[in-house]
Short mmCIF file of C-alpha atoms in Angstrom, two decimals:
data_model
loop_
_atom_site.label_atom_id
_atom_site.label_comp_id
_atom_site.label_asym_id
_atom_site.label_seq_id
_atom_site.Cartn_x
_atom_site.Cartn_y
_atom_site.Cartn_z
CA MET A 1 0.10 0.11 -0.05
CA ARG A 2 1.36 3.44 -0.90
CA ILE A 3 1.07 6.42 1.52
CA ASP A 4 -1.69 7.97 -0.35
CA ASP A 5 -3.96 4.92 -0.04
CA TYR A 6 -2.96 4.49 3.42
CA VAL A 7 -3.78 7.86 4.54
CA ALA A 8 -6.89 7.72 2.70
CA GLU A 9 -8.11 4.47 4.51
CA LEU A 10 -6.87 6.11 7.84
CA ASP A 11 -9.16 9.08 7.26
CA ARG A 12 -12.18 6.98 6.33
CA ALA A 13 -11.76 4.91 9.66
CA LEU A 14 -11.54 7.93 11.99
CA ALA A 15 -14.61 10.05 13.23
CA GLY A 16 -14.69 13.21 15.12
CA PRO A 17 -14.07 17.09 14.99
CA GLN A 18 -12.92 17.84 11.36
CA GLY A 19 -10.21 20.00 12.57
CA ALA A 20 -8.36 17.63 15.01
CA LYS A 21 -9.02 14.69 12.64
CA ARG A 22 -7.34 16.69 9.80
CA ASP A 23 -4.30 17.31 12.17
CA LEU A 24 -3.80 13.64 13.38
CA VAL A 25 -4.08 12.41 9.42
CA VAL A 26 -1.43 15.10 8.45
CA GLU A 27 0.73 14.03 11.39
CA ALA A 28 0.48 10.47 10.01
CA ARG A 29 1.36 11.32 6.49
CA ASP A 30 4.25 13.29 7.54
CA SER A 31 5.65 10.48 9.46
CA LEU A 32 5.20 8.19 6.75
CA THR A 33 6.75 10.65 4.17
CA ASP A 34 9.77 11.21 6.44
CA THR A 35 10.36 7.61 6.73
CA ALA A 36 9.83 7.04 2.99
CA ASP A 37 12.26 9.91 2.29
CA ALA A 38 14.85 8.22 4.30
CA LEU A 39 14.44 4.68 3.06
CA GLU A 40 14.71 6.17 -0.63
CA ALA A 41 17.85 7.99 0.59
CA GLU A 42 19.37 4.62 1.45
CA GLY A 43 18.82 3.53 -2.31
CA LEU A 44 15.14 1.91 -2.38
CA GLU A 45 12.74 2.78 -5.21
CA ARG A 46 10.22 5.54 -4.34
CA ALA A 47 7.33 2.96 -4.38
CA GLU A 48 8.87 0.24 -2.37
CA ALA A 49 10.15 2.79 0.08
CA GLU A 50 6.53 3.78 0.55
CA ARG A 51 5.48 0.38 0.99
CA VAL A 52 8.06 -0.21 3.55
CA ALA A 53 7.24 2.88 5.51
CA VAL A 54 3.68 1.73 5.66
CA ALA A 55 4.43 -1.68 6.71
CA GLU A 56 6.47 -0.12 9.73
CA PHE A 57 4.03 2.13 10.78
CA GLY A 58 1.27 -0.39 11.18
CA GLU A 59 -2.17 -1.55 9.64
CA VAL A 60 -4.75 0.86 9.99
CA ALA A 61 -6.77 -1.51 12.08
CA GLN A 62 -3.87 -1.43 14.79
CA VAL A 63 -3.33 2.42 14.46
CA ALA A 64 -6.83 3.81 14.06
CA PRO A 65 -7.78 3.01 17.59
CA GLY A 66 -5.39 5.16 19.13
CA TYR A 67 -6.08 8.29 16.76
CA GLN A 68 -10.11 7.64 17.44
CA SER A 69 -9.42 7.76 21.22
CA GLU A 70 -7.72 11.15 20.94
CA LEU A 71 -10.49 12.22 18.54
CA THR A 72 -12.95 11.17 21.14
CA ALA A 73 -11.21 13.04 24.03
CA VAL A 74 -11.30 16.22 21.93
CA ALA A 75 -15.02 16.06 21.31
CA GLY A 76 -15.59 15.37 24.97
CA ARG A 77 -13.30 18.34 25.93
CA ARG A 78 -14.99 20.66 23.55
CA LEU A 79 -18.51 19.57 24.71
CA GLY A 80 -17.24 19.83 28.56
CA PHE A 81 -16.04 23.36 27.80
CA LEU A 82 -19.13 24.43 26.27
CA LEU A 83 -21.39 23.31 29.17
CA PHE A 84 -19.12 24.79 31.84
CA ILE A 85 -19.37 27.97 30.24
CA SER A 86 -22.71 28.32 28.38
CA VAL A 87 -25.02 26.71 31.03
CA PRO A 88 -24.03 28.57 34.07
CA ILE A 89 -24.02 31.87 31.91
CA THR A 90 -27.60 30.90 30.52
CA ALA A 91 -28.82 30.41 33.89
CA LEU A 92 -27.59 33.62 35.08
CA MET A 93 -29.00 35.55 32.34
CA TRP A 94 -32.27 34.35 32.85
CA SER A 95 -32.25 35.01 36.79
CA VAL A 96 -30.99 38.54 36.26
CA ILE A 97 -33.98 39.19 33.56
CA TRP A 98 -36.45 37.88 35.82
CA ARG A 99 -35.13 39.80 38.76
CA ILE A 100 -35.77 42.84 36.59
CA TYR A 101 -38.98 42.28 34.94
CA PRO A 102 -41.61 42.86 35.85
CA GLY A 103 -40.75 46.12 37.92
CA ASP A 104 -43.29 45.27 40.72
CA ASP A 105 -43.73 42.21 42.71
CA THR A 106 -47.45 41.75 42.30
CA ALA A 107 -46.86 38.74 39.52
CA TRP A 108 -44.42 37.07 41.89
CA ARG A 109 -47.08 37.29 44.91
CA LEU A 110 -49.69 35.84 42.48
CA ALA A 111 -47.56 32.99 41.41
CA PRO A 112 -48.43 29.50 42.79
CA ALA A 113 -46.60 28.06 45.61
CA TRP A 114 -44.66 25.44 43.41
CA TYR A 115 -43.23 28.19 41.32
CA ARG A 116 -40.10 29.16 43.47
CA PRO A 117 -39.21 25.52 44.15
CA VAL A 118 -39.51 24.73 40.29
CA SER A 119 -37.31 27.72 39.71
CA ARG A 120 -34.71 26.54 42.33
CA LEU A 121 -34.75 23.14 41.03
CA LEU A 122 -34.28 24.45 37.19
CA ASP A 123 -31.30 26.66 38.39
CA VAL A 124 -29.80 23.64 40.44
CA LEU A 125 -30.09 21.31 37.55
CA GLN A 126 -28.38 23.72 35.07
CA LEU A 127 -25.50 24.46 37.46
CA CYS A 128 -25.07 20.75 38.02
CA VAL A 129 -24.81 20.16 34.41
CA GLY A 130 -22.17 22.99 34.25
CA LEU A 131 -20.32 21.68 36.76
CA TYR A 132 -20.02 18.08 35.36
CA GLY A 133 -19.00 19.42 31.97
CA GLY A 134 -16.12 21.31 33.98
CA LEU A 135 -15.27 17.98 35.75
CA ALA A 136 -15.18 16.18 32.43
CA LEU A 137 -13.12 18.64 30.84
CA PHE A 138 -10.59 18.37 33.49
CA ALA A 139 -10.92 14.43 33.34
CA LEU A 140 -10.12 14.47 29.47
CA SER A 141 -7.26 17.03 30.03
CA ARG A 142 -5.15 17.13 32.95
CA GLY A 143 -6.80 14.14 34.65
CA ALA A 144 -6.35 11.96 31.63
CA ARG A 145 -3.52 10.07 33.08
CA TRP A 146 -5.88 8.64 35.74
CA ILE A 147 -8.85 8.05 33.44
CA ARG A 148 -8.65 4.55 31.73
CA ARG A 149 -11.95 4.87 29.92
CA PRO A 150 -12.12 8.30 28.66
CA ARG A 151 -14.41 7.16 25.89
CA LEU A 152 -17.16 6.71 28.71
CA VAL A 153 -16.53 10.10 30.00
CA THR A 154 -17.18 11.57 26.30
CA ARG A 155 -20.15 9.47 26.13
CA SER A 156 -21.54 10.28 29.48
CA LEU A 157 -21.55 14.00 28.44
CA GLY A 158 -23.69 13.28 25.21
CA VAL A 159 -26.33 11.49 27.62
CA VAL A 160 -26.37 14.28 30.21
CA VAL A 161 -27.26 16.69 27.38
CA TRP A 162 -29.95 14.53 25.90
CA SER A 163 -31.29 13.72 29.25
CA MET A 164 -31.56 17.14 30.53
CA LEU A 165 -32.80 18.85 27.54
CA PRO A 166 -36.39 17.82 27.92
CA VAL A 167 -36.20 18.26 31.53
CA THR A 168 -35.02 21.73 31.14
CA VAL A 169 -37.90 22.62 28.47
CA LEU A 170 -40.39 21.09 30.81
CA LEU A 171 -39.74 22.92 33.85
CA GLY A 172 -39.24 26.08 31.66
CA MET A 173 -42.74 25.82 30.48
CA LEU A 174 -44.05 25.09 33.78
CA LEU A 175 -42.34 28.68 34.83
CA THR A 176 -43.88 30.43 31.99
CA LEU A 177 -47.37 29.02 32.63
CA GLY A 178 -47.18 29.59 36.51
CA SER A 179 -45.82 33.12 36.05
CA ASN A 180 -49.17 35.06 35.90
CA GLY A 181 -48.16 37.64 33.54
CA ALA A 182 -44.56 38.02 34.57
CA SER A 183 -43.55 36.22 31.39
CA HIS A 184 -44.41 39.40 29.35
CA LEU A 185 -41.00 40.77 29.43
CA ASP A 186 -39.72 43.70 27.24
CA VAL A 187 -39.42 42.66 23.74
CA LEU A 188 -35.67 43.26 23.47
CA PRO A 189 -34.48 41.28 26.64
CA SER A 190 -36.82 38.55 25.95
CA MET A 191 -35.58 38.21 22.30
CA LEU A 192 -31.78 38.51 23.01
CA ALA A 193 -32.18 35.93 25.84
CA ASN A 194 -34.15 33.45 23.79
CA ALA A 195 -31.64 33.88 20.85
CA VAL A 196 -28.63 33.30 23.15
CA THR A 197 -30.46 30.22 24.76
CA SER A 198 -31.36 28.69 21.46
CA ALA A 199 -27.84 28.92 20.16
CA CYS A 200 -26.43 27.54 23.18
CA TRP A 201 -28.93 24.55 22.93
CA GLY A 202 -28.19 24.11 19.42
CA LEU A 203 -24.52 23.90 20.06
CA GLN A 204 -24.96 21.71 23.03
CA ILE A 205 -27.40 19.10 20.97
CA TYR A 206 -24.86 19.12 18.25
CA GLY A 207 -21.79 18.35 20.39
CA ALA A 208 -23.82 15.78 22.38
CA THR A 209 -24.71 13.95 19.17
CA ARG A 210 -21.28 14.08 17.85
CA CYS A 211 -19.94 12.75 21.27
CA LEU A 212 -22.64 9.73 21.29
CA ARG A 213 -21.79 8.68 17.86
CA ILE A 214 -18.00 8.62 17.97
CA SER A 215 -17.80 7.14 21.60
CA ARG A 216 -19.75 3.87 20.43
CA PRO A 217 -17.72 0.80 20.55
CA PRO A 218 -16.02 0.34 17.14
CA LEU A 219 -18.27 -2.54 16.07
CA ALA A 220 -21.42 -0.43 16.65
CA ARG A 221 -20.15 2.47 14.46
CA ARG A 222 -20.12 0.32 11.36
#
């Protein structure tokens, strides 16, 4: 197998963030090319030098799992960072908005008894998700030496996002229905907050879906 064929096969065998994947494939190509150049300088024909370099590098089935593990960790770190940053910011943003609007306390006094506990529960759940994202980020970076199965950490992030999304939507709808008019915010703050929240949710869902897909066992990905 020539270098181009080997690299193409390796590229097809890997799944993950495109930038990180491209860097790993380029790194493999450079290593193969350097080895082939050295062999060619020793007198081998170029085609033979490339075949020897590929043989020394190892079969794709042997090399790909190591690269895939790194890509899976990269995807997990990105989602963990996103959760650690976006979830607390979103919760804080809505908390500030609901404290400012409406200007009087009438709407809050008319709210049902379950309103504040549900609001607190939503805040706690969101902060827990953000905290878990931070812990996963640490585990997949500085704590990687102590994590034997980083794939499971990445997969757990995807599960957490997809599990929390319906819960967050349901609790948000309950708060809106129980606010007795307090949800009628000024148009601009409401639009900006919803836009930021929707963008964060979209990014989280995208990252969670990718983490779930690439963290499956190799046989399940085929």
